[in-house]
Coordinates of C-alpha atoms in Angstrom, one line a residue:
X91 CA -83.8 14.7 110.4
X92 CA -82.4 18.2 111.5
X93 CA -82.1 21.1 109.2
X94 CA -78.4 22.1 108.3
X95 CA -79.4 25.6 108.7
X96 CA -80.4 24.5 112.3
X97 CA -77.0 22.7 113.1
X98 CA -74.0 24.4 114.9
X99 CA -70.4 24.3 113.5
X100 CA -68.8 21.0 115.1
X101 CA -71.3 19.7 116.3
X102 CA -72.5 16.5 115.3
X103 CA -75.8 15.4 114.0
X104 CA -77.5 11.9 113.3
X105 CA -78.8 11.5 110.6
X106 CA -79.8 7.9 110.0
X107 CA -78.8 4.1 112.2
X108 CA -75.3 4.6 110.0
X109 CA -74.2 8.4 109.4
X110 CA -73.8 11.2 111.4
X111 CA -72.9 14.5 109.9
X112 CA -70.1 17.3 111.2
X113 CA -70.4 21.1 109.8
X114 CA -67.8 22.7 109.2
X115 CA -67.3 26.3 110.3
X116 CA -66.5 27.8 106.6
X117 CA -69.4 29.0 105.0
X118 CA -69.5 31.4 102.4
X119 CA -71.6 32.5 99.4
X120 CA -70.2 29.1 97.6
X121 CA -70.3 26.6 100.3
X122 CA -73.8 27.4 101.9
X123 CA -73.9 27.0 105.4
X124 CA -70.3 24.9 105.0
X125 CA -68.9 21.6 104.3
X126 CA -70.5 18.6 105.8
X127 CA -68.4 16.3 107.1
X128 CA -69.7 12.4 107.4
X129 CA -69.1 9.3 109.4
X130 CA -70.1 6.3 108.4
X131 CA -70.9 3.3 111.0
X132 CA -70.2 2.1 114.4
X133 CA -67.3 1.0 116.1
X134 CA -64.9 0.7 113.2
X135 CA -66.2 3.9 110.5
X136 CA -65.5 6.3 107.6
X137 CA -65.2 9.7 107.3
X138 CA -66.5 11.4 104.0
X139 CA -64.8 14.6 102.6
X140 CA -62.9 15.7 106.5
X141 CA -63.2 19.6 105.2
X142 CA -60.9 22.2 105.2
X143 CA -57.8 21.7 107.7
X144 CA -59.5 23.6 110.7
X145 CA -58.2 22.7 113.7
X146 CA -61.6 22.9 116.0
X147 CA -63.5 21.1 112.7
X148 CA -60.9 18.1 113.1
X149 CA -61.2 17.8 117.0
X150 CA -65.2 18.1 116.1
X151 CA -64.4 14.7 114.2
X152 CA -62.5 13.5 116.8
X153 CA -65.6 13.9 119.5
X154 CA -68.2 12.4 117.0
X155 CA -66.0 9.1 116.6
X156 CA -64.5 9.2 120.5
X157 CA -64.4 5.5 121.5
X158 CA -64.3 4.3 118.3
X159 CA -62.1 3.0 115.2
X160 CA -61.3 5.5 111.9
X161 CA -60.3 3.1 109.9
X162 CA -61.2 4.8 106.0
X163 CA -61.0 8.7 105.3
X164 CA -62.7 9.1 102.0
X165 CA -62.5 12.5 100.0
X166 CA -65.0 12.9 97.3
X167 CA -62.5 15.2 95.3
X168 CA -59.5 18.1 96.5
X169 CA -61.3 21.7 96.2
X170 CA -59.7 22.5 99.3
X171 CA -63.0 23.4 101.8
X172 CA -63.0 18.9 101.0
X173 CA -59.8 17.7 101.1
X174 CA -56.8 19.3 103.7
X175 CA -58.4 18.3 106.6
X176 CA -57.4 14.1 105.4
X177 CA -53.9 15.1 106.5
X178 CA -54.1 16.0 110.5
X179 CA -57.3 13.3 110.7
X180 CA -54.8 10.5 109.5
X181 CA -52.4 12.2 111.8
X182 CA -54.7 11.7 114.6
X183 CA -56.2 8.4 113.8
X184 CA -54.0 6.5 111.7
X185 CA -56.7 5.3 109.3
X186 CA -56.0 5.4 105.3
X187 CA -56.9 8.3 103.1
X188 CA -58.5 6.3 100.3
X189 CA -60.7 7.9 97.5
X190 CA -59.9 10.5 94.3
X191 CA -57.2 10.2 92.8
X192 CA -54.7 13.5 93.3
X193 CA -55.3 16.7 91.4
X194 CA -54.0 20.0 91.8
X195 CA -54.3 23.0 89.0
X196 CA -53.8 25.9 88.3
X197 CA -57.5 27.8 88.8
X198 CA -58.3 30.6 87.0
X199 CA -62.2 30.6 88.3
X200 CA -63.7 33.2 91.1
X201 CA -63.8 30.7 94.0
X202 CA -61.2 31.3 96.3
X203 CA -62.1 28.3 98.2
X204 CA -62.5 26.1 95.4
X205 CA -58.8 26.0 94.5
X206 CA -57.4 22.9 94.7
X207 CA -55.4 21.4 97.4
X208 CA -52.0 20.8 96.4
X209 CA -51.0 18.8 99.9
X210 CA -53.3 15.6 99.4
X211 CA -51.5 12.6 99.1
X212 CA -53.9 9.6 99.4
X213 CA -52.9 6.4 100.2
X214 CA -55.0 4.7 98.0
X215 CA -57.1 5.9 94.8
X216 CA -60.6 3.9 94.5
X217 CA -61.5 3.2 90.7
X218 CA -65.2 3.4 89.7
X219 CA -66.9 0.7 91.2
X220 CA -64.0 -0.4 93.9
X221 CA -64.9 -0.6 97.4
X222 CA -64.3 -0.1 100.9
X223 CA -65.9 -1.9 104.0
X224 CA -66.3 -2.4 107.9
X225 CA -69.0 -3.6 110.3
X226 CA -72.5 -3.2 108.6
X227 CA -71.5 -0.6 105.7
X228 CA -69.9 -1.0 102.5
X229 CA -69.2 2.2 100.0
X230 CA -68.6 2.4 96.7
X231 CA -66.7 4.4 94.5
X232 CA -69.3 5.9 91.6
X233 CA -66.9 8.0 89.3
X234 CA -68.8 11.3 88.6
X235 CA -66.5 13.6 86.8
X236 CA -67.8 17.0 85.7
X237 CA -67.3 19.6 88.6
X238 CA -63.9 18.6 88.3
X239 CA -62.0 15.5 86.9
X240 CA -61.4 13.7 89.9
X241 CA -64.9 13.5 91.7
X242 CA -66.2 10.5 92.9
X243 CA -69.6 10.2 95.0
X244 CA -70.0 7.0 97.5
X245 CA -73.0 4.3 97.5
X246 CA -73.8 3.9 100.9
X247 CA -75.4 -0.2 99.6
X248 CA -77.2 -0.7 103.4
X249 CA -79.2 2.5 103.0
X250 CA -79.1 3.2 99.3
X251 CA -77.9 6.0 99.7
X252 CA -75.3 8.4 98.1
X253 CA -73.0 11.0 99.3
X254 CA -72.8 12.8 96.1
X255 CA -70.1 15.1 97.5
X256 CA -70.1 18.9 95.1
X257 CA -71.6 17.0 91.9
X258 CA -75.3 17.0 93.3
X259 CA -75.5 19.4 96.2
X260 CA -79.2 20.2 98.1
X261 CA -79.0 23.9 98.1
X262 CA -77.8 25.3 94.5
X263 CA -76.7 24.3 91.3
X264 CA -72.9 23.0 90.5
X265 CA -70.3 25.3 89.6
X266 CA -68.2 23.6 86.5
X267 CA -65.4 26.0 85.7
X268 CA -62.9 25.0 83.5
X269 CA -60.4 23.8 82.1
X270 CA -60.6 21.4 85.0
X271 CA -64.7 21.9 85.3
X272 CA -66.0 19.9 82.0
X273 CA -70.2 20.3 81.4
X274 CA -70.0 17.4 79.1
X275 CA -69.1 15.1 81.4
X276 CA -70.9 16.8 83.9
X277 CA -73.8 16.3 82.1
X278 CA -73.1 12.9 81.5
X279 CA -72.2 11.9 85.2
X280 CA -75.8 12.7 85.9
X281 CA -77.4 11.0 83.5
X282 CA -75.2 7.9 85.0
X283 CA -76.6 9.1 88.6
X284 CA -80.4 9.0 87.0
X285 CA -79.8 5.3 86.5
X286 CA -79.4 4.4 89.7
X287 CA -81.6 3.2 92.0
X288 CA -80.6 5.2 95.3
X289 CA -83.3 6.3 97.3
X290 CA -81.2 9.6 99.4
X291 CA -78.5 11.7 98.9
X292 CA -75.9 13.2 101.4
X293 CA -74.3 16.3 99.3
X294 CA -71.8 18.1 101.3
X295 CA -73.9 21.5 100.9
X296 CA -77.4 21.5 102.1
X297 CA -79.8 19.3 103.0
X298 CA -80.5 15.5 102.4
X299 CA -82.1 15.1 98.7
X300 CA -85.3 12.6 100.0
X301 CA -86.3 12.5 95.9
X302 CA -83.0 12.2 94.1
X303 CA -84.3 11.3 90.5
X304 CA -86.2 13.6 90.6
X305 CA -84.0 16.5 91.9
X306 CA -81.1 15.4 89.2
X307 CA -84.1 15.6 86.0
X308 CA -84.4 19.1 87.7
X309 CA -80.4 19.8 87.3
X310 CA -80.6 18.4 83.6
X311 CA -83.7 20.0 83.0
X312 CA -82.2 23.2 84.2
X313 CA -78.9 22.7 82.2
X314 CA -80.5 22.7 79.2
X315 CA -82.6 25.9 79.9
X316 CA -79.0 27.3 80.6
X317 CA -77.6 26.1 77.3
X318 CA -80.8 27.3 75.5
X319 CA -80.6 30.4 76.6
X320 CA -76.7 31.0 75.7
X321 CA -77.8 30.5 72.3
X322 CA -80.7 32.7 71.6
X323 CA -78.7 35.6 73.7
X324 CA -75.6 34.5 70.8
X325 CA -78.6 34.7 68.3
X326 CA -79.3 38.2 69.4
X327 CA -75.6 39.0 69.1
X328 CA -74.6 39.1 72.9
X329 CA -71.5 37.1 72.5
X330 CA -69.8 38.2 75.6
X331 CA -69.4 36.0 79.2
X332 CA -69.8 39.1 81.1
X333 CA -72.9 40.2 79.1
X334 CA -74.5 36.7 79.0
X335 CA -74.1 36.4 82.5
X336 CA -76.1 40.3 83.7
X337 CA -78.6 38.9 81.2
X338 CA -78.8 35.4 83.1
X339 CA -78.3 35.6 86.0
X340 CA -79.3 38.8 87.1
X341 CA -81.3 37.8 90.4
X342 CA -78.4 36.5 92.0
X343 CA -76.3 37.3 94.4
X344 CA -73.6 39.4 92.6
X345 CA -70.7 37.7 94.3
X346 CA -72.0 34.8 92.0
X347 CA -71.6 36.7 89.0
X348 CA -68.1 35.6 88.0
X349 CA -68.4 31.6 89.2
X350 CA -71.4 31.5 87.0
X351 CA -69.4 33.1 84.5
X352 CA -67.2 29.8 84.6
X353 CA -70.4 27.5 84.3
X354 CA -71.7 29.9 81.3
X355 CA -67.9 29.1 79.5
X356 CA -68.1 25.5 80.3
X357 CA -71.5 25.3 78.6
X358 CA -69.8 27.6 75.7
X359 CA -66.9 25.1 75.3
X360 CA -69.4 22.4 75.4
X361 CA -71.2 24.0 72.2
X362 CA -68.4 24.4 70.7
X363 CA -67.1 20.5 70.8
X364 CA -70.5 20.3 69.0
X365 CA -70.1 22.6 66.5
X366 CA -73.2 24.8 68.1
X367 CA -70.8 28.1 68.4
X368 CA -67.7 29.6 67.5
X369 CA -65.5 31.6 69.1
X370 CA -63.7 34.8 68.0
X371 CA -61.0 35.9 71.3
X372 CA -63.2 36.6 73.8
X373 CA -66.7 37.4 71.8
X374 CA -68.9 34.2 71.2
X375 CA -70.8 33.7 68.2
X376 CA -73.4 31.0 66.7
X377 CA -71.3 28.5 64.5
X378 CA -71.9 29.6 60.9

């Protein structure tokens, strides 16, 4: 299986008898090396999360499935470096965009390309558990809602496998910025995916997770280091975001300073549903 840090932008890559994988040209400190675009099957396929509405990204699509069927464009949820490209791929192909429901805020996070795109209309929403199906491959919708409201990851059932779209993602932690962004239901969408029984996951940043119960106990594990150390810097009276964060997170790249600042208030708000912390405006305190 090839590296995504060896893959070229639009070109496609096979990764198993079932999926192939396109790479978008958009990367950036938040989306890695960019967003993976898959197709699922032979003859008659799916396309997972078609990217940002690129016009050499589609037409990549368009050569990896050239002889063939679209018949299902799936979107795992509507950050826009996911969604815009369902639009001119239906355009192209004719196939259904079916997946998350529609969602478009008002984003007051960091992540320029994380806003959310206000142009996707799908033509059917899956509910948890619903599914969709052609020659040799089924996938089904897994409702994981956390990084934002609408996210659903797919169950690949013939390889037991998951495309866990921006919830579990093989090169860096999950931003969850609110108000959309909640780290309690992050939190318990992967307790859900812990359950499971699938043996790989596709994230659409990075590389192929070969171990993913083990890699999601990492993510809790490392939530709750997070969440422990918000409270002992609130115990030592550091009850700003800002302050919290240079404490943190300080070996980071500091363009990530202010999306972590968004996962560091979603933990906050988090603490406070559980009467762990208070807040007073914008200073932070332990709940009395």
């Amino acid at each position: 299986m090839s590296s995504v840090t060896e893959q070229a932008p639009d070109h496609v890559q096979p990764l198993s008898p079932l999926v192939r994988r396109v790479l978008a040209a958009n990367p950036s400190p938040f989306t890695f090396t960019g967003t993976q675009t898959y197709v699922v099957g032979k003859g008659e396929v799916a396309v997972i999360d078609p990217g940002p509405d690129l016009s050499a990204h589609i037409d990549a699509i368009l050569a990896a499935t050239a002889g063939e069927r679209v018949t299902a464009i799936l979107c795992t949820h509507t950050h826009r470096d996911h969604s815009p490209g369902a639009a001119p791929l239906k355009a192209a192909t004719g196939a259904e965009v079916i997946g998350c429901a529609p969602l478009s805020l008002d984003d007051d996070g960091p992540r320029a390309d994380a806003a959310f795109d206000t142009g996707y209309a799908p033509d059917r929403v899956l509910a948890d558990g619903e599914r969709v199906s052609g020659p040799g491959w089924t996938l089904e919708a897994v409702a994981t809602p956390g990084h934002t409201s609408n996210h659903l990851c797919f169950a690949l059932a013939e390889e037991r496998a998951l495309f866990s779209g921006d919830h579990v993602m093989g090169w860096s932690t999950t931003v969850v910025s609110p108000p959309d962004g909640d780290m309690a239901a992050y939190m318990a969408s992967l307790d859900r995916l812990m359950a499971r029984a699938d043996h790989l996951y596709y994230p659409a940043h990075g590389e192929p997770i070969a171990e993913p119960q083990r890699w999601v106990r990492g993510l809790i594990g490392h939530r709750r280091q997070r969440e422990g150390q918000i409270l002992r810097l609130l115990g030592e009276d550091v009850g700003l975001i800002p302050e919290m964060v240079a404490r943190m997170y300080s070996g980071i790249d500091p363009r990530l300073h202010p999306a972590a600042g968004r996962s560091v208030l979603a933990h906050l708000i988090d603490l406070e549903a559980r009467a762990r912390v208070a807040r007073d405006n914008d200073r932070w305190r332990l709940a009395a």
